[in-house]
Short mmCIF file of C-alpha atoms in Angstrom, two decimals:
data_model
loop_
_atom_site.label_atom_id
_atom_site.label_comp_id
_atom_site.label_asym_id
_atom_site.label_seq_id
_atom_site.Cartn_x
_atom_site.Cartn_y
_atom_site.Cartn_z
CA MET T 25 33.26 96.42 -14.06
CA GLU T 26 33.57 94.56 -11.47
CA THR T 27 29.79 93.98 -11.28
CA ARG T 28 29.82 92.65 -14.49
CA ALA T 29 33.33 90.57 -14.24
CA HIS T 30 31.76 88.87 -11.29
CA HIS T 31 28.62 87.66 -13.39
CA ILE T 32 30.97 86.71 -16.33
CA LEU T 33 32.59 84.29 -13.34
CA ILE T 34 29.64 82.98 -12.32
CA GLY T 35 28.07 81.99 -16.06
CA LEU T 36 31.15 80.13 -16.54
CA PHE T 37 31.45 78.51 -13.46
CA ALA T 38 27.85 77.25 -13.81
CA ILE T 39 28.68 75.73 -17.71
CA LEU T 40 31.42 73.90 -16.39
CA MET T 41 29.92 72.97 -13.56
CA LEU T 42 26.59 71.81 -16.29
CA ALA T 43 29.15 70.24 -18.40
CA GLY T 44 31.10 68.00 -15.68
CA ALA T 45 27.44 66.55 -14.69
CA LEU T 46 26.95 65.63 -18.35
CA LEU T 47 30.20 64.50 -18.36
CA PHE T 48 29.65 62.44 -15.18
CA GLY T 49 26.31 60.91 -16.28
CA TRP T 50 27.94 59.63 -19.37
CA TRP T 51 30.98 57.84 -17.76
CA LEU T 52 28.54 56.26 -15.22
CA SER T 53 25.91 55.15 -18.40
CA GLU T 54 28.36 54.30 -20.75
CA GLY T 55 32.61 54.49 -19.53
CA GLY T 56 32.02 53.42 -16.02
CA LEU T 57 29.33 50.76 -15.21
CA HIS T 58 28.75 49.05 -18.45
CA GLN T 59 32.58 48.49 -18.25
CA LYS T 60 32.43 47.34 -14.54
CA GLN T 61 29.72 44.69 -14.84
CA ALA T 62 30.13 41.24 -15.44
CA GLU T 63 26.91 39.35 -18.16
CA TYR T 64 25.50 36.19 -17.74
CA ARG T 65 23.14 35.13 -19.90
CA ILE T 66 20.35 32.93 -18.56
CA ILE T 67 18.07 30.55 -21.24
CA PHE T 68 14.64 30.33 -19.46
CA ASN T 69 11.97 27.12 -20.81
CA GLU T 70 8.95 28.83 -19.95
CA ALA T 71 6.89 32.30 -19.57
CA VAL T 72 8.76 34.57 -18.21
CA SER T 73 5.56 37.26 -16.90
CA GLY T 74 6.18 40.05 -15.27
CA LEU T 75 9.93 40.21 -16.30
CA THR T 76 11.19 43.02 -17.94
CA VAL T 77 14.74 44.45 -18.89
CA GLY T 78 15.55 45.91 -15.50
CA SER T 79 14.55 43.55 -13.61
CA ASN T 80 16.05 43.59 -10.26
CA VAL T 81 18.50 40.86 -10.29
CA LYS T 82 19.67 39.02 -6.54
CA TYR T 83 21.51 36.80 -5.08
CA ASN T 84 19.73 35.34 -1.94
CA GLY T 85 17.84 38.33 -1.68
CA ILE T 86 20.44 41.01 -2.26
CA THR T 87 20.10 42.76 -5.25
CA VAL T 88 23.32 42.78 -7.39
CA GLY T 89 22.44 43.05 -10.96
CA GLN T 90 19.56 44.17 -13.51
CA VAL T 91 18.09 42.13 -16.33
CA THR T 92 19.39 44.10 -19.85
CA GLU T 93 18.01 41.72 -22.65
CA LEU T 94 14.82 39.88 -22.63
CA GLU T 95 13.62 38.27 -26.48
CA LEU T 96 12.21 35.27 -28.03
CA ASP T 97 14.80 32.34 -29.08
CA PRO T 98 14.28 32.53 -33.12
CA ARG T 99 14.78 29.00 -33.18
CA ASP T 100 12.59 27.75 -30.53
CA PRO T 101 9.51 30.25 -29.54
CA ARG T 102 9.04 28.42 -26.65
CA ARG T 103 12.60 29.56 -24.92
CA VAL T 104 13.47 33.12 -23.81
CA LEU T 105 16.87 34.46 -24.37
CA SER T 106 17.81 36.84 -21.10
CA ARG T 107 21.33 39.01 -20.24
CA ILE T 108 22.31 39.75 -17.36
CA ALA T 109 24.80 42.61 -15.26
CA VAL T 110 25.54 41.63 -12.03
CA ASP T 111 28.33 43.29 -9.77
CA PRO T 112 31.91 42.32 -10.96
CA SER T 113 32.38 40.97 -6.97
CA THR T 114 29.19 38.83 -7.14
CA PRO T 115 30.53 34.91 -6.66
CA VAL T 116 28.75 33.56 -9.23
CA LYS T 117 30.34 29.27 -9.43
CA GLN T 118 29.90 26.77 -11.77
CA ASN T 119 26.63 25.25 -9.62
CA THR T 120 24.76 28.88 -9.42
CA HIS T 121 21.46 28.80 -10.66
CA ALA T 122 18.79 30.89 -12.04
CA GLN T 123 15.00 31.45 -10.86
CA ILE T 124 12.24 33.77 -11.99
CA GLN T 125 10.52 35.05 -8.80
CA PRO T 126 7.55 37.05 -8.50
CA THR T 127 7.88 40.52 -6.85
CA GLY T 128 4.61 39.77 -5.09
CA LEU T 129 1.85 39.25 -4.43
CA LEU T 130 -0.48 41.33 -6.39
CA SER T 131 2.47 43.28 -7.57
CA GLY T 132 2.21 41.10 -10.88
CA THR T 133 6.07 42.45 -11.78
CA ALA T 134 9.30 39.69 -11.34
CA HIS T 135 13.23 39.43 -10.96
CA ILE T 136 15.62 36.35 -11.29
CA ARG T 137 16.67 34.82 -8.27
CA LEU T 138 20.14 33.34 -8.43
CA SER T 139 20.94 31.25 -5.83
CA GLY T 140 23.12 28.00 -5.07
CA GLY T 141 26.68 28.07 -5.34
CA THR T 142 29.11 26.21 -3.38
CA PRO T 143 32.25 27.54 -1.84
CA ASN T 144 34.25 24.02 -3.29
CA SER T 145 32.85 25.35 -6.44
CA LEU T 146 34.95 26.91 -9.02
CA ALA T 147 34.03 30.32 -10.71
CA LEU T 148 31.66 30.70 -13.72
CA VAL T 149 33.24 31.59 -17.36
CA SER T 150 33.70 30.82 -20.54
CA GLU T 151 35.90 31.08 -23.46
CA PRO T 152 36.88 34.11 -24.79
CA GLY T 153 34.17 36.22 -27.10
CA THR T 154 31.16 34.20 -25.76
CA THR T 155 29.30 34.72 -22.38
CA PRO T 156 29.04 32.33 -19.77
CA GLU T 157 25.48 31.09 -18.91
CA ILE T 158 23.87 30.42 -15.85
CA PRO T 159 21.22 27.48 -16.07
CA ALA T 160 17.42 27.94 -15.71
CA ARG T 161 15.10 25.53 -12.80
CA PRO T 162 11.55 26.30 -13.90
CA SER T 163 9.70 28.48 -11.29
CA PRO T 164 6.53 27.48 -9.19
CA PHE T 165 5.35 30.42 -9.46
CA SER T 166 4.55 29.51 -13.16
CA GLN T 167 3.84 26.14 -12.79
CA LEU T 168 1.02 27.13 -10.56
CA ARG T 169 0.06 29.80 -13.05
CA GLU T 170 0.46 26.79 -15.52
CA GLN T 171 -2.46 24.96 -14.04
CA SER T 172 -4.61 27.69 -12.53
CA GLY T 173 -6.46 26.66 -15.08
CA ASP T 174 -6.96 22.97 -14.61
CA ILE T 175 -7.24 24.09 -10.70
CA LEU T 176 -10.63 26.12 -11.78
CA ALA T 177 -11.54 23.58 -12.99
CA ASN T 178 -11.29 21.31 -10.15
CA ILE T 179 -12.94 23.62 -7.56
CA ASN T 180 -15.78 24.38 -9.85
CA GLN T 181 -16.14 20.77 -10.25
CA LEU T 182 -16.40 21.03 -6.99
CA VAL T 183 -18.15 23.96 -5.74
CA GLN T 184 -20.88 21.90 -8.52
CA ARG T 185 -20.94 18.47 -6.08
CA MET T 186 -21.43 20.86 -3.33
CA GLU T 187 -24.52 22.49 -4.98
CA SER T 188 -25.78 18.78 -5.73
CA LEU T 189 -25.25 16.80 -1.88
CA LEU T 190 -27.01 20.25 -0.75
CA SER T 191 -30.07 19.98 -2.98
CA ARG T 192 -33.45 20.49 -1.12
CA ARG T 193 -34.19 16.62 -1.29
CA ASN T 194 -30.86 15.22 0.03
CA LEU T 195 -31.60 18.17 2.95
CA GLU T 196 -35.02 16.32 3.53
CA ASN T 197 -32.56 13.08 3.62
CA ILE T 198 -30.86 14.19 6.57
CA ASP T 199 -33.53 15.64 8.41
CA GLN T 200 -35.34 12.58 8.01
CA THR T 201 -31.90 10.92 9.61
CA LEU T 202 -31.92 13.38 12.22
CA ASP T 203 -35.34 13.48 13.49
CA GLY T 204 -35.61 9.12 13.55
CA MET T 205 -31.91 9.42 15.11
CA ALA T 206 -34.16 11.91 17.80
CA GLU T 207 -35.99 9.38 18.15
CA LEU T 208 -33.90 6.38 18.36
CA THR T 209 -32.49 8.63 20.91
CA ARG T 210 -35.96 8.88 23.38
CA ASN T 211 -36.87 5.34 23.12
CA LEU T 212 -33.48 4.56 24.36
CA ASN T 213 -34.12 6.83 27.36
CA ASN T 214 -37.30 5.86 27.78
CA GLN T 215 -36.48 2.21 27.42
CA GLN T 216 -33.43 2.67 30.10
CA GLU T 217 -35.05 1.70 32.72
CA ARG T 218 -35.83 -2.08 31.31
CA ILE T 219 -32.13 -2.07 30.28
CA SER T 220 -30.85 -1.22 33.46
CA ARG T 221 -32.91 -4.14 35.02
CA THR T 222 -32.22 -6.08 32.71
CA LEU T 223 -28.63 -5.90 32.89
CA GLU T 224 -28.91 -6.08 36.58
CA THR T 225 -30.76 -9.80 36.22
CA TRP T 226 -28.04 -10.48 33.85
CA ASN T 227 -24.97 -9.72 36.64
CA ARG T 228 -27.33 -11.38 39.52
CA THR T 229 -27.60 -14.84 36.77
CA GLY T 230 -23.93 -14.90 36.17
CA GLN T 231 -23.49 -14.59 39.96
CA GLN T 232 -25.53 -17.43 40.48
CA ALA T 233 -23.77 -19.04 36.91
CA GLN T 234 -20.34 -18.65 39.01
CA THR T 235 -21.64 -19.56 42.40
CA THR T 236 -23.05 -23.29 40.61
CA LEU T 237 -19.93 -23.56 39.33
CA SER T 238 -17.51 -22.98 42.50
CA GLU T 239 -20.04 -25.85 44.17
CA ALA T 240 -20.31 -28.05 41.69
CA ARG T 241 -16.15 -27.35 41.51
CA GLY T 242 -16.05 -28.13 44.94
CA LEU T 243 -18.07 -31.07 44.63
CA ILE T 244 -16.49 -32.88 42.29
CA THR T 245 -12.83 -32.11 44.39
CA ASP T 246 -14.52 -33.72 47.50
CA THR T 247 -15.71 -36.73 44.92
CA ARG T 248 -12.43 -37.17 43.67
CA ALA T 249 -10.73 -37.08 47.21
CA ILE T 250 -12.97 -39.67 48.59
CA LEU T 251 -12.59 -41.91 45.70
CA GLU T 252 -8.81 -41.92 45.92
CA LYS T 253 -9.47 -42.51 49.43
CA ASP T 254 -11.76 -45.40 49.76
CA ALA T 255 -12.34 -46.72 46.01
CA PRO T 256 -9.16 -48.52 46.54
CA GLN T 257 -9.99 -50.45 49.41
CA ALA T 258 -12.82 -50.86 47.98
CA LEU T 259 -12.43 -52.27 45.11
CA ALA T 260 -9.49 -54.43 46.85
CA ASP T 261 -12.73 -55.91 48.74
CA THR T 262 -14.58 -56.34 45.73
CA ALA T 263 -12.08 -58.66 44.65
CA GLU T 264 -11.23 -60.64 47.40
CA ALA T 265 -15.00 -60.82 47.31
CA ALA T 266 -14.67 -62.32 43.26
CA ARG T 267 -12.53 -64.92 44.49
CA ALA T 268 -13.94 -66.46 47.61
CA THR T 269 -16.80 -66.83 44.94
CA ARG T 270 -15.39 -68.44 42.47
CA ARG T 271 -13.48 -70.48 44.74
CA ALA T 272 -17.88 -71.37 46.20
CA VAL T 273 -19.17 -71.91 42.78
CA THR T 274 -15.82 -74.31 42.09
CA GLU T 275 -16.68 -75.95 44.60
CA VAL T 276 -20.65 -76.20 44.25
CA GLU T 277 -19.89 -77.54 39.97
CA ALA T 278 -17.33 -79.62 41.61
CA LEU T 279 -20.02 -81.42 44.57
CA VAL T 280 -22.72 -81.66 40.91
CA ASN T 281 -20.25 -82.71 38.52
CA GLY T 282 -18.84 -86.06 41.30
CA ASN T 283 -23.18 -86.75 41.80
CA ARG T 284 -23.77 -86.46 38.65
CA GLU T 285 -24.38 -90.53 37.75
CA ALA T 286 -26.81 -90.25 41.23
CA LEU T 287 -28.11 -86.81 39.45
CA GLU T 288 -29.22 -88.38 36.24
CA LYS T 289 -30.49 -90.93 37.62
CA ALA T 290 -32.72 -89.12 40.11
CA MET T 291 -33.71 -86.83 37.47
CA GLN T 292 -35.41 -90.44 35.24
CA GLY T 293 -37.34 -90.53 38.80
CA SER T 294 -38.76 -87.41 39.02
CA ALA T 295 -39.09 -84.88 35.91
CA SER T 296 -39.83 -81.60 37.87
CA LEU T 297 -35.65 -82.21 38.86
CA GLY T 298 -34.49 -81.43 35.32
CA PRO T 299 -35.25 -77.57 35.05
CA THR T 300 -34.20 -77.06 38.63
CA LEU T 301 -30.89 -78.64 37.77
CA GLU T 302 -30.70 -77.01 34.81
CA GLU T 303 -31.58 -73.40 35.83
CA MET T 304 -28.56 -74.18 39.02
CA ARG T 305 -26.06 -75.12 36.49
CA ARG T 306 -26.86 -71.84 34.94
CA THR T 307 -27.06 -70.14 37.48
CA LEU T 308 -23.71 -70.92 38.12
CA GLY T 309 -22.30 -69.69 34.99
CA ALA T 310 -23.84 -66.74 35.37
CA LEU T 311 -21.30 -66.33 38.81
CA ARG T 312 -18.45 -67.48 37.65
CA ASP T 313 -18.35 -65.06 35.23
CA LEU T 314 -19.38 -62.30 37.28
CA SER T 315 -16.76 -63.70 40.08
CA GLN T 316 -13.61 -63.34 36.65
CA ARG T 317 -15.11 -59.51 35.91
CA LEU T 318 -14.67 -58.45 39.13
CA GLU T 319 -11.89 -60.51 39.80
CA SER T 320 -9.82 -59.46 36.76
CA ASP T 321 -11.48 -55.27 35.99
CA ALA T 322 -13.83 -55.02 39.47
CA ALA T 323 -13.57 -51.01 39.03
CA GLY T 324 -15.32 -51.05 35.05
CA THR T 325 -17.67 -53.83 36.10
CA LEU T 326 -19.11 -51.34 39.10
CA PHE T 327 -19.18 -48.25 37.23
CA ASN T 328 -20.72 -49.98 34.21
CA ARG T 329 -17.82 -50.30 32.07
CA ASP T 330 -18.52 -53.42 30.29
CA LYS T 331 -22.28 -53.94 30.66
CA LEU T 332 -23.04 -56.83 32.20
CA GLU T 333 -25.19 -59.60 30.28
CA GLU T 334 -28.21 -60.12 32.87
CA TYR T 335 -29.57 -63.39 33.81
CA GLN T 336 -32.64 -64.44 32.98
CA PRO T 337 -34.08 -67.41 34.68
#
């Protein structure tokens, strides 16, 4: 009897444990977690590839909930309506936003990433009877996935251009160009000695030109010094000589004019004396003109600044 009573007690204990486990499981699934979870709605205007019911919801990398519903918007099939349940202690703010993120590069799954939310922002709440909505932002990975077709087309076009660039004909042209460059290099190497001699000759010529220029500069300096030192005295002497010549010419003209009557009578007696007197008169005129020029501008007259009219007897 005692053994049978022990078996009955063990059976009852097992039944009670099983019932308790079932009740606890029901409480967790229905009466516990769901009552404590905070629900939010998210509307995506893009494809939600990799996102399913039960996918994780992460806030700055920390799992805070799961996706509970996913469906197309009956009024606009381009939009996806989703509902999430997160821990009520999650600080969802009015400036918090949602975004789809891939879980792995090769897994093909995705999760919802919550981010944003500043300390000064108010908590996201809604009117009674409605579910608060978290605004969604476009996912860069979704955009990349949508644009992958264009990217692949561009890559294919680039490959075709590379194949065209590396065609047999272009490769032959490149080989010819390289051969020409090699030949040019060999010619330059062969002409290196001649080029060196030419450059050396140019260097010597430049040095000689520099020396000649220095000598010419010194000659000009010496000439300027001589002119500045001796030219004023020479010009003064020339002007004095011009004044003396002018006085002599004036005296001769006065002598001739004073004896004009006697000379005219003499000219009547000798026909050859007339041309001689005329030549003397022209000579005196030329001397007078020269003396006037020397007296007024001795430097210009001596250095041919004004070309003098030569006397032709």
